[in-house]
CSV table of C-alpha atoms in Angstrom, one decimal:
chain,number,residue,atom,x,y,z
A,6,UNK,CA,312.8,118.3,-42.1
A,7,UNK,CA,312.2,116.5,-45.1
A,8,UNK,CA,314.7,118.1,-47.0
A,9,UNK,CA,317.2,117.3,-45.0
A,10,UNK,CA,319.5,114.4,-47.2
A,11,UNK,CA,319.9,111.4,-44.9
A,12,UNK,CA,322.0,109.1,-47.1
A,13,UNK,CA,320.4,106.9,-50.3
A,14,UNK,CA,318.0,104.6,-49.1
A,15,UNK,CA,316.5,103.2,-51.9
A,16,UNK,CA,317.9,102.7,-55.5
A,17,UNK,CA,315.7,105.0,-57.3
A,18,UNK,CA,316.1,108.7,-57.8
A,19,UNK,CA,313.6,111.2,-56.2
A,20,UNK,CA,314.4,114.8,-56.1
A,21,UNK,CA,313.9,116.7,-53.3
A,22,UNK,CA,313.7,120.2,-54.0
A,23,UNK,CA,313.7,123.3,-51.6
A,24,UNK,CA,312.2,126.3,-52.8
A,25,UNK,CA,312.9,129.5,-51.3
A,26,UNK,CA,310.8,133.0,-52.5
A,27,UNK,CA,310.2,136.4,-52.3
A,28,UNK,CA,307.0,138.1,-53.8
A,29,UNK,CA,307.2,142.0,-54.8
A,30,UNK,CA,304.3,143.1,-56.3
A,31,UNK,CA,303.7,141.3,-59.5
A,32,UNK,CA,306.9,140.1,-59.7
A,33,UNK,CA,308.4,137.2,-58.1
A,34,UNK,CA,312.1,136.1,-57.1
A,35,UNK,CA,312.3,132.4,-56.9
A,36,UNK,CA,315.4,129.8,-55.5
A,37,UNK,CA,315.2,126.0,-55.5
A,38,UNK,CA,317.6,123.1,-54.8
A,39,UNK,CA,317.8,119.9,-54.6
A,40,UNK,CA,319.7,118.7,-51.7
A,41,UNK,CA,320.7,115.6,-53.6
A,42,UNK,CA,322.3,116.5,-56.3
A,43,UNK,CA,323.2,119.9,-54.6
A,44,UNK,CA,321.8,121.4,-58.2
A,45,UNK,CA,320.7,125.3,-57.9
A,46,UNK,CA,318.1,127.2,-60.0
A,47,UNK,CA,317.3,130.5,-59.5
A,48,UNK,CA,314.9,133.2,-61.9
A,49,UNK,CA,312.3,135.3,-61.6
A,50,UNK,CA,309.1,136.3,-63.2
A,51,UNK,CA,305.6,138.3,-63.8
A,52,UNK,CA,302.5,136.5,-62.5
A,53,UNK,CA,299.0,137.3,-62.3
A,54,UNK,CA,296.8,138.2,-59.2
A,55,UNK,CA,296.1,134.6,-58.6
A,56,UNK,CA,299.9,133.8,-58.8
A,57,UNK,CA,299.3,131.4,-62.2
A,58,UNK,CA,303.1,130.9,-62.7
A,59,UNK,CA,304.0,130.2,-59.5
A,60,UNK,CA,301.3,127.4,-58.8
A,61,UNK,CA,302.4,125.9,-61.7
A,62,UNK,CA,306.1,126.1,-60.8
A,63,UNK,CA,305.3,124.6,-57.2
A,64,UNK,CA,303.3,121.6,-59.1
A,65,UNK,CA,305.9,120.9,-61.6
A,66,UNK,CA,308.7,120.7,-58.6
A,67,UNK,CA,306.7,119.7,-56.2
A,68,UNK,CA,309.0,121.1,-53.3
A,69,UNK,CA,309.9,118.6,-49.2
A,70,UNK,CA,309.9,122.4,-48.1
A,71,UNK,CA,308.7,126.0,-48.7
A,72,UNK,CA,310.5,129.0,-47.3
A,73,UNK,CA,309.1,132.4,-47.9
A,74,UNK,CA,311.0,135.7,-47.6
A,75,UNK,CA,309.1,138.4,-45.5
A,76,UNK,CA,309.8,141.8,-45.1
């Protein structure tokens, strides 16, 4: 996948973050790494019906890869 590391292959730095959640209601759980650095964040928090927050989060981040818990 694109977030798997393969080595550095240019001399500039480009994160590459994976982003993992899970959506209960209003509130959601988030997880995201980058697999360069190996650097973990994890939080969670109230959005709206047209999930707001969490847009934003994906834009900032701009996750190689999405994974989303199901029940």
């Amino acid at each position: 996948t694109r977030g798997t590391y393969q080595g550095r292959k240019n001399l500039g730095y480009e994160p590459k973050y994976i982003l993992a959640y899970r959506q209960n209601r209003d509130r959601i759980g988030v997880v995201f790494f980058d697999v360069t650095t190996l650097k973990v964040f994890i939080g969670s928090f109230s959005d709206d019906n047209n999930l707001s927050t969490f847009r934003t989060l994906v834009c900032q981040i701009r996750p190689v890869e999405i994974i989303q818990e199901r029940d």
